[in-house]
Coordinates of C-alpha atoms in Angstrom, one line a residue:
X26 CA -23.3 61.6 31.1
X27 CA -21.6 57.7 30.2
X28 CA -23.5 55.2 31.7
X29 CA -21.2 52.5 33.0
X30 CA -23.7 49.9 34.6
X31 CA -22.6 46.6 34.4
X32 CA -24.8 43.7 32.8
X33 CA -26.4 41.4 35.8
X34 CA -25.4 37.5 35.4
X35 CA -28.9 37.2 34.5
X36 CA -29.1 39.9 31.8
X37 CA -25.7 37.8 30.4
X38 CA -27.5 34.3 30.7
X39 CA -30.4 35.8 28.8
X40 CA -28.5 37.3 25.9
X41 CA -26.4 34.3 25.8
X42 CA -29.8 32.0 25.3
X43 CA -30.9 34.9 22.7
X44 CA -27.4 34.5 20.2
X45 CA -28.0 30.4 20.7
X46 CA -31.8 30.3 19.4
X47 CA -30.6 32.7 15.9
X48 CA -28.1 30.5 15.0
X49 CA -28.5 28.7 12.5
X50 CA -26.7 25.4 13.6
X51 CA -28.7 23.1 15.9
X52 CA -26.4 23.2 19.2
X53 CA -27.0 19.6 21.9
X54 CA -25.1 20.0 25.0
X55 CA -25.4 16.9 27.7
X56 CA -23.6 16.5 31.0
X57 CA -21.6 13.6 32.4
X58 CA -25.6 12.0 33.5
X59 CA -26.3 12.3 29.6
X60 CA -29.0 14.3 30.4
X61 CA -29.8 17.1 28.0
X62 CA -28.3 20.9 29.3
X63 CA -29.0 23.0 26.2
X64 CA -30.8 22.3 23.4
X65 CA -31.2 25.3 20.9
X66 CA -34.3 26.4 18.4
X67 CA -32.8 25.2 15.3
X68 CA -31.4 21.5 17.2
X69 CA -35.7 21.4 18.3
X70 CA -36.8 22.1 14.8
X71 CA -34.4 19.8 12.7
X72 CA -35.7 16.6 15.5
X73 CA -39.1 18.3 15.6
X74 CA -39.2 17.6 19.1
X75 CA -39.0 19.8 22.1
X76 CA -37.3 20.4 25.2
X77 CA -39.7 18.7 27.5
X78 CA -39.7 15.7 25.7
X79 CA -36.1 14.8 26.9
X80 CA -37.3 15.5 31.3
X81 CA -35.6 13.4 32.8
X82 CA -34.0 10.8 29.9
X83 CA -30.9 10.4 28.8
X84 CA -30.0 10.4 24.9
X85 CA -30.3 6.5 24.3
X86 CA -34.1 7.0 25.8
X87 CA -35.0 8.9 22.5
X88 CA -32.4 8.0 19.8
X89 CA -32.2 4.8 17.9
X90 CA -28.8 3.5 17.2
X91 CA -27.8 -0.1 16.1
X92 CA -25.9 0.4 19.4
X93 CA -24.7 2.7 21.6
X94 CA -21.3 2.8 20.0
X95 CA -23.0 4.9 17.5
X96 CA -24.4 7.8 19.5
X97 CA -21.1 10.3 18.9
X98 CA -22.1 12.2 21.4
X99 CA -21.4 9.7 24.0
X100 CA -18.1 8.8 22.4
X101 CA -16.8 12.5 23.3
X102 CA -18.2 12.2 26.9
X103 CA -17.1 8.7 27.6
X104 CA -13.9 8.6 25.9
X105 CA -13.1 12.3 25.2
X106 CA -13.3 11.9 20.9
X107 CA -13.6 15.3 18.8
X108 CA -15.5 14.1 15.9
X109 CA -15.6 16.6 12.8
X110 CA -17.8 17.2 10.0
X111 CA -19.1 13.8 9.7
X112 CA -22.1 12.4 8.3
X113 CA -25.1 10.9 10.9
X114 CA -28.5 9.6 10.2
X115 CA -30.7 8.4 13.4
X116 CA -33.7 8.1 14.4
X117 CA -36.0 9.9 17.2
X118 CA -38.5 8.0 19.4
X119 CA -41.0 9.0 17.3
X120 CA -40.0 7.3 14.2
X121 CA -38.2 10.6 12.6
X122 CA -35.3 10.0 10.0
X123 CA -32.4 12.7 11.1
X124 CA -29.5 13.2 8.8
X125 CA -26.6 16.0 10.0
X126 CA -23.6 16.7 9.7
X127 CA -21.8 17.5 12.9
X128 CA -19.2 19.0 15.1
X129 CA -18.7 16.8 18.3
X130 CA -16.3 17.6 20.5
X131 CA -16.2 17.3 24.9
X132 CA -16.3 20.2 26.8
X133 CA -13.3 20.2 29.6
X134 CA -13.0 22.6 32.6
X135 CA -9.4 21.6 34.9
X136 CA -8.5 19.2 32.3
X137 CA -11.6 16.9 33.4
X138 CA -14.6 16.3 31.1
X139 CA -18.1 18.1 32.4
X140 CA -19.6 18.0 29.2
X141 CA -20.1 17.2 25.2
X142 CA -21.0 19.5 22.8
X143 CA -22.9 19.2 19.3
X144 CA -23.3 21.6 16.1
X145 CA -25.4 19.7 13.5
X146 CA -26.3 21.2 10.1
X147 CA -29.0 19.7 8.9
X148 CA -29.2 17.9 5.9
X149 CA -32.2 15.8 5.7
X150 CA -34.0 17.9 3.1
X151 CA -30.5 17.4 1.2
X152 CA -30.6 13.8 1.3
X153 CA -33.9 13.8 0.4
X154 CA -33.6 15.8 -2.8
X155 CA -30.5 13.6 -4.1
X156 CA -32.6 11.0 -3.7
X157 CA -35.6 11.9 -5.2
X158 CA -33.5 13.2 -8.1
X159 CA -32.3 9.9 -8.7
X160 CA -35.9 9.4 -10.9
X161 CA -34.9 13.1 -13.3
X162 CA -32.2 11.7 -15.0
X163 CA -34.4 9.3 -16.9
X164 CA -33.6 6.4 -15.0
X165 CA -36.3 4.1 -13.1
X166 CA -35.1 0.9 -11.0
X167 CA -38.3 -0.9 -10.8
X168 CA -40.8 -3.3 -13.0
X169 CA -43.9 -5.3 -12.1
X170 CA -41.4 -8.2 -11.0
X171 CA -40.4 -4.9 -8.4
X172 CA -44.1 -5.4 -7.0
X173 CA -44.0 -7.6 -4.2
X174 CA -47.0 -9.3 -2.7
X175 CA -48.8 -12.9 -4.5
X176 CA -52.5 -11.5 -2.8
X177 CA -55.4 -11.8 -5.5
X178 CA -56.3 -8.0 -5.0
X179 CA -52.6 -7.1 -6.4
X180 CA -52.3 -9.3 -8.9
X181 CA -55.8 -7.9 -10.3
X182 CA -53.8 -4.5 -10.1
X183 CA -50.7 -5.5 -11.4
X184 CA -53.3 -6.9 -14.3
X185 CA -54.3 -3.8 -14.6
X186 CA -51.3 -1.8 -15.1
X187 CA -49.6 -4.2 -17.8
X188 CA -52.4 -3.1 -20.3
X189 CA -51.7 -0.1 -20.1
X190 CA -48.1 0.1 -21.1
X191 CA -49.8 -1.2 -24.4
X192 CA -50.4 2.5 -25.4
X193 CA -49.5 6.9 -24.5
X194 CA -52.9 6.9 -22.7
X195 CA -52.5 8.6 -19.1
X196 CA -52.9 7.0 -16.6
X197 CA -54.4 8.5 -12.6
X198 CA -53.0 6.2 -10.4
X199 CA -54.5 6.8 -7.4
X200 CA -53.7 5.5 -3.8
X201 CA -53.4 6.2 -0.2
X202 CA -49.9 7.6 0.9
X203 CA -47.0 5.0 1.2
X204 CA -48.4 2.3 -0.8
X205 CA -46.4 1.8 -3.8
X206 CA -47.8 4.3 -6.6
X207 CA -44.2 4.9 -7.7
X208 CA -43.7 1.7 -8.3
X209 CA -46.7 1.6 -10.5
X210 CA -45.9 4.8 -12.7
X211 CA -42.3 3.7 -13.2
X212 CA -43.5 0.0 -13.8
X213 CA -45.5 1.0 -16.3
X214 CA -42.9 3.1 -18.3
X215 CA -40.6 0.5 -18.3
X216 CA -43.1 -1.9 -19.6
X217 CA -44.2 0.9 -22.3
X218 CA -42.7 1.5 -26.0
X219 CA -41.4 4.2 -23.9
X220 CA -39.1 2.4 -21.7
X221 CA -35.7 3.9 -23.3
X222 CA -37.0 7.5 -23.5
X223 CA -36.3 9.8 -20.1
X224 CA -38.4 9.2 -16.7
X225 CA -39.0 12.7 -15.3
X226 CA -41.0 12.3 -12.0
X227 CA -42.0 15.0 -10.1
X228 CA -43.5 15.4 -6.6
X229 CA -46.0 18.5 -6.9
X230 CA -46.7 19.0 -3.3
X231 CA -42.6 20.2 -2.8
X232 CA -42.9 22.4 -5.7
X233 CA -42.6 26.0 -4.4
X234 CA -46.0 27.8 -6.1
X235 CA -44.0 30.9 -7.0
X236 CA -41.4 28.6 -9.2
X237 CA -43.9 26.1 -9.8
X238 CA -44.7 27.0 -13.6
X239 CA -41.4 27.8 -14.2
X240 CA -40.5 24.2 -13.3
X241 CA -42.9 22.8 -15.4
X242 CA -43.1 24.3 -19.0
X243 CA -39.9 26.4 -18.6
X244 CA -38.7 30.0 -18.5
X245 CA -36.7 32.4 -21.2
X246 CA -34.2 34.8 -20.4
X247 CA -35.3 37.7 -18.6
X248 CA -39.2 36.6 -17.5
X249 CA -38.6 37.4 -14.2
X250 CA -35.6 38.8 -12.2
X251 CA -32.5 36.3 -12.5
X252 CA -35.0 33.9 -15.1
X253 CA -32.5 32.1 -17.7
X254 CA -32.6 29.9 -20.2
X255 CA -34.8 26.8 -19.1
X256 CA -36.5 23.8 -20.5
X257 CA -39.5 23.0 -18.3
X258 CA -40.1 19.0 -17.8
X259 CA -42.7 18.6 -20.1
X260 CA -39.8 19.1 -22.2
X261 CA -37.0 17.0 -20.5
X262 CA -39.5 14.3 -21.0
X263 CA -39.5 14.3 -24.7
X264 CA -40.5 10.8 -26.5
X265 CA -40.6 9.7 -22.5
X266 CA -43.3 10.1 -19.5
X267 CA -43.9 12.9 -16.9
X268 CA -44.9 11.1 -13.7
X269 CA -46.6 13.7 -11.7
X270 CA -47.0 12.9 -8.1
X271 CA -49.9 14.5 -5.9
X272 CA -51.7 16.4 -9.1
X273 CA -53.9 17.1 -6.6
X274 CA -51.7 19.7 -4.4
X275 CA -51.1 22.0 -8.1
X276 CA -52.9 25.5 -7.9
X277 CA -55.9 25.1 -9.9
X278 CA -54.7 28.2 -12.5
X279 CA -51.8 25.8 -13.9
X280 CA -54.1 22.5 -13.6
X281 CA -55.6 24.9 -16.4
X282 CA -52.4 25.3 -18.1
X283 CA -51.9 21.5 -17.7
X284 CA -54.9 20.5 -19.4
X285 CA -54.1 22.4 -22.4
X286 CA -51.1 21.2 -22.8
X287 CA -51.6 17.6 -22.6
X288 CA -55.0 18.3 -25.1
X289 CA -52.6 20.4 -27.9
X290 CA -49.4 18.8 -26.8
X291 CA -47.9 22.1 -27.2
X292 CA -45.8 23.7 -24.5
X293 CA -45.2 27.8 -23.5
X294 CA -42.3 28.3 -21.5
X295 CA -42.9 31.2 -18.7
X296 CA -42.3 34.9 -20.4
X297 CA -42.1 33.5 -24.2
X298 CA -45.2 33.3 -26.9
X299 CA -43.7 30.7 -28.8
X300 CA -45.3 27.3 -28.6
X301 CA -43.4 23.9 -28.6
X302 CA -44.3 20.7 -29.6
X303 CA -43.7 18.0 -27.3
X304 CA -44.2 14.4 -27.0
X305 CA -44.9 13.2 -23.9
X306 CA -46.9 10.4 -22.2
X307 CA -48.9 12.0 -18.3
X308 CA -48.9 9.1 -15.5
X309 CA -50.3 11.4 -12.6
X310 CA -50.7 10.2 -8.8
X311 CA -53.8 11.0 -6.3
X312 CA -53.4 10.4 -2.5
X313 CA -57.1 10.7 -2.1
X314 CA -60.5 9.5 -3.6
X315 CA -60.9 11.8 -7.0
X316 CA -64.2 12.2 -6.5
X317 CA -63.6 14.1 -3.1
X318 CA -60.8 16.3 -4.5
X319 CA -62.9 17.7 -7.0
X320 CA -65.9 18.6 -5.0
X321 CA -63.4 20.1 -3.0
X322 CA -61.9 22.3 -5.8
X323 CA -58.4 20.4 -5.6
X324 CA -58.2 18.9 -9.0
X325 CA -59.9 20.3 -12.0
X326 CA -63.1 17.8 -13.3
X327 CA -62.2 18.2 -16.5
X328 CA -58.0 17.5 -15.9
X329 CA -59.3 14.4 -14.2
X330 CA -61.2 12.8 -17.2
X331 CA -57.9 13.7 -19.1
X332 CA -55.6 12.1 -16.9
X333 CA -57.9 8.9 -15.9
X334 CA -58.1 7.3 -19.5
X335 CA -56.7 4.3 -17.5
X336 CA -57.6 4.4 -13.5
X337 CA -55.1 2.1 -11.4
X338 CA -56.2 1.8 -8.0
X339 CA -53.4 0.9 -5.6
X340 CA -54.8 -0.8 -3.0
X341 CA -53.6 -0.1 1.4
X342 CA -52.3 -2.6 2.9
X343 CA -55.1 -3.3 5.1
X344 CA -56.6 -5.0 2.4
X345 CA -53.5 -7.0 1.0
X346 CA -52.2 -8.5 4.8
X347 CA -51.4 -11.6 3.4
X348 CA -48.8 -10.2 1.5
X349 CA -46.8 -8.8 4.5
X350 CA -44.6 -12.0 5.0
X351 CA -43.2 -11.4 1.8
X352 CA -42.7 -7.7 2.2
X353 CA -40.8 -8.8 5.4
X354 CA -38.7 -11.0 3.9
X355 CA -38.0 -8.5 1.6
X356 CA -37.4 -5.4 3.6
X357 CA -35.2 -7.6 6.3
X358 CA -33.0 -9.1 2.8
X359 CA -32.9 -5.2 1.8
X360 CA -31.3 -3.9 5.2
X361 CA -29.4 -6.9 5.9
X362 CA -27.3 -5.8 3.1
X363 CA -27.4 -2.4 3.7
X364 CA -26.3 -2.5 7.2
X365 CA -24.0 -5.8 6.7
X366 CA -26.4 -7.9 9.0
X367 CA -27.6 -11.6 9.1
X368 CA -30.9 -11.3 10.4
X369 CA -32.7 -14.5 9.3
X370 CA -36.4 -13.9 9.5
X371 CA -39.1 -12.3 11.8
X372 CA -40.3 -14.4 14.9
X373 CA -43.9 -15.6 14.6
X374 CA -45.5 -13.4 17.4
X375 CA -43.9 -10.2 16.3
X376 CA -45.9 -11.3 12.4
X377 CA -49.2 -11.9 14.2
X378 CA -48.8 -8.2 15.9
X379 CA -47.9 -6.9 11.6
X380 CA -51.3 -8.8 10.6
X381 CA -53.6 -7.0 13.8
X382 CA -52.3 -3.9 12.7
X383 CA -53.8 -1.7 10.2
X384 CA -51.2 0.7 8.8
X385 CA -52.1 3.7 8.2
X386 CA -48.6 4.3 6.6
X387 CA -48.8 1.8 4.3
X388 CA -46.0 -0.6 2.8
X389 CA -43.4 2.4 3.4
X390 CA -44.7 2.4 7.4
X391 CA -44.1 -1.1 7.3
X392 CA -40.5 -1.0 5.8
X393 CA -39.9 2.0 8.7
X394 CA -40.3 -0.1 11.3
X395 CA -38.5 -3.3 10.0
X396 CA -35.5 -0.5 9.1
X397 CA -36.2 1.0 12.8
X398 CA -35.9 -2.8 14.5
X399 CA -33.1 -3.9 12.4
X400 CA -31.3 -1.2 14.3
X401 CA -32.2 -2.2 17.5
X402 CA -30.5 -5.8 16.9
X403 CA -27.3 -6.2 18.4
X404 CA -25.6 -9.8 17.2
X405 CA -28.9 -11.8 16.5
X406 CA -30.4 -13.2 14.2
X407 CA -34.3 -13.4 14.6
X408 CA -36.5 -10.1 14.5
X409 CA -38.8 -9.9 17.7
X410 CA -41.1 -8.0 19.3
X411 CA -38.7 -6.3 21.5
X412 CA -37.0 -4.6 18.8
X413 CA -39.7 -2.9 17.6
X414 CA -39.1 0.7 17.7
X415 CA -40.4 2.6 20.6
X416 CA -42.8 4.7 18.2
X417 CA -44.4 1.3 17.1
X418 CA -45.1 0.1 20.6
X419 CA -46.9 3.4 21.1
X420 CA -48.8 3.3 18.3
X421 CA -50.1 -0.1 18.7
X422 CA -50.8 0.9 22.9
X423 CA -48.3 -2.2 23.9
X424 CA -45.3 0.0 25.0
X425 CA -44.0 -2.4 26.7
X426 CA -45.2 -5.7 26.3
X427 CA -47.8 -6.9 24.2
X428 CA -50.6 -9.1 25.8
X429 CA -49.9 -12.8 24.9
X430 CA -53.5 -13.9 23.9
X431 CA -53.8 -11.0 20.9
X432 CA -50.6 -11.5 19.7
X433 CA -51.1 -15.9 19.9
X434 CA -54.5 -15.5 18.3
X435 CA -55.2 -16.3 14.8
X436 CA -58.2 -15.1 12.5
X437 CA -60.6 -12.5 13.4
X438 CA -60.6 -11.5 17.6
X439 CA -63.9 -12.4 18.9
X440 CA -65.6 -9.1 20.2
X441 CA -68.4 -8.9 23.0
X442 CA -71.7 -8.1 22.0
X443 CA -70.7 -5.3 19.4
X444 CA -73.4 -2.9 18.2
X445 CA -74.8 -2.7 14.4
X446 CA -72.1 -0.4 13.1
X447 CA -69.4 -0.8 16.0
X448 CA -65.6 -0.5 15.1
X449 CA -64.3 -3.6 14.6
X450 CA -60.4 -4.6 16.3
X451 CA -57.3 -2.2 14.8
X452 CA -59.9 -0.5 12.1
X453 CA -60.3 3.1 11.6
X454 CA -63.2 5.4 11.0
X455 CA -62.3 6.0 7.5
X456 CA -62.1 1.9 7.1
X457 CA -65.8 1.7 9.0
X458 CA -67.0 4.4 6.5
X459 CA -65.6 2.6 3.4
X460 CA -67.0 -1.1 4.0
X461 CA -70.6 0.9 4.8
X462 CA -70.3 2.8 1.4
X463 CA -69.7 -0.6 -0.5
X464 CA -72.3 -2.2 1.1
X465 CA -74.8 0.4 0.4
X466 CA -74.0 0.7 -3.2
X467 CA -74.2 -2.6 -3.5
X468 CA -77.6 -3.3 -2.1
X469 CA -78.9 -0.6 -4.4
X470 CA -77.4 -1.9 -7.3
X471 CA -78.8 -5.3 -6.4
X472 CA -82.2 -3.4 -6.3
X473 CA -81.7 -2.0 -9.5
X474 CA -80.2 -5.3 -11.2
X475 CA -77.0 -3.8 -12.0
X476 CA -78.5 -0.7 -14.2
X477 CA -75.8 1.9 -13.3
X478 CA -77.9 4.7 -14.5
X479 CA -81.0 4.1 -11.9
X480 CA -78.8 2.8 -9.2
X481 CA -76.7 6.6 -9.9
X482 CA -80.1 8.1 -9.6
X483 CA -81.2 6.1 -6.3
X484 CA -77.8 7.1 -4.7
X485 CA -78.0 10.8 -5.5
X486 CA -74.9 10.5 -7.8
X487 CA -74.0 11.0 -11.1
X488 CA -73.1 8.1 -13.7
X489 CA -69.4 8.5 -13.5
X490 CA -69.4 9.0 -9.7
X491 CA -70.9 5.6 -9.4
X492 CA -68.8 3.7 -12.1
X493 CA -65.5 5.7 -10.0
X494 CA -66.9 4.0 -7.0
X495 CA -67.8 0.5 -7.9
X496 CA -63.8 0.2 -9.6
X497 CA -62.3 1.7 -6.1
X498 CA -64.0 -1.2 -4.3
X499 CA -64.1 -4.0 -7.3
X500 CA -67.7 -4.0 -7.7
X501 CA -68.7 -6.1 -10.9
X502 CA -71.8 -7.1 -12.3
X503 CA -72.6 -10.4 -11.7

């Protein structure tokens, strides 16, 4: 017997919601009160947000534009504008940068606008790949003169890095994420005899494990389904430099093959038996303590020794806060040019706040804060606390305003009866542990008159580990 039962309104609504969450484009709809009424799963994924984040908030509370006119959804709902396939870049209130290609239009009922819809294609990753591939073409944009700062800590590191330009030895650049390791790598290449050769940069963490070997060493036709005759990055860097970013992200088995290629100066393409000679200098970066990476099986010890013929330690921003003013001025000039603005500087209160903050994201985080703040400026010529992005205010625990005595205070803050191992104001646990480790090492070395062998034995570590930490903490024999 034929079933003629009709679907209920609730069932039809359920089907609509199900289909919305299956489409490959982000979909958002807002009403006349600028409240979000539809927000599908793809849009949540693009913006790394949840529908709950928008509860009782208007669209302009959640995203950062230079001014309200840049919100195309508001243009649609207020002016009835339709916008087809236009690229747009904006920041979420969490500070995430999003780039989409949008189709935005008003929704009319009985000839009256009742809502506005946005259909978005995510191109954030594509934009990043295009940016990253600029370096793959053998072009470098940075020299040592591009590295901004006048602190002694930075100058010492630059001098050490400059010495590495005289040879073709491998260099391991150690530093936290966002400290500027890529700047040092490009500067070493540019200043070396290989400066006119190709500079190939590859983020190892961004490579799919199934494709990584073929990308690095090349492939021959038939090596696997769809494989073509293609040189790898080692061959593309012939006569120049191959920079491997986050080398500790590579699988251990591939690290062994890389070690062999570096030592023997030969590579074998995937699916081939023929060895090909290479003349390539290797620069590598790592964003953690190499000793920890070795201990936790993220970096082969023999590869570490091969890469660290020269080691450059890039200091975190919290260790060179005297450079913050120069960095801020540089970023303001950069975004003045990009945004066609005329910001002249930063207020003393804001600069004091920057000096108080511990900058876990380092120079990259500082740049993003300046960029975000300038997106909030309209016609003003001085960047102030009020312009700082909401996510930065939340991080610093000052969502509404900042206590005057904290901002105007110069030098070290006063603490009320701190314990022997209390964290200082703005100090993270990792920073505190590093400080304690440095004090213990210095104390032990002084006890043994800076005899490294005896000091290492007393500390229960190898001579190499102690020497690494001495270089890391800039501990020198008197």
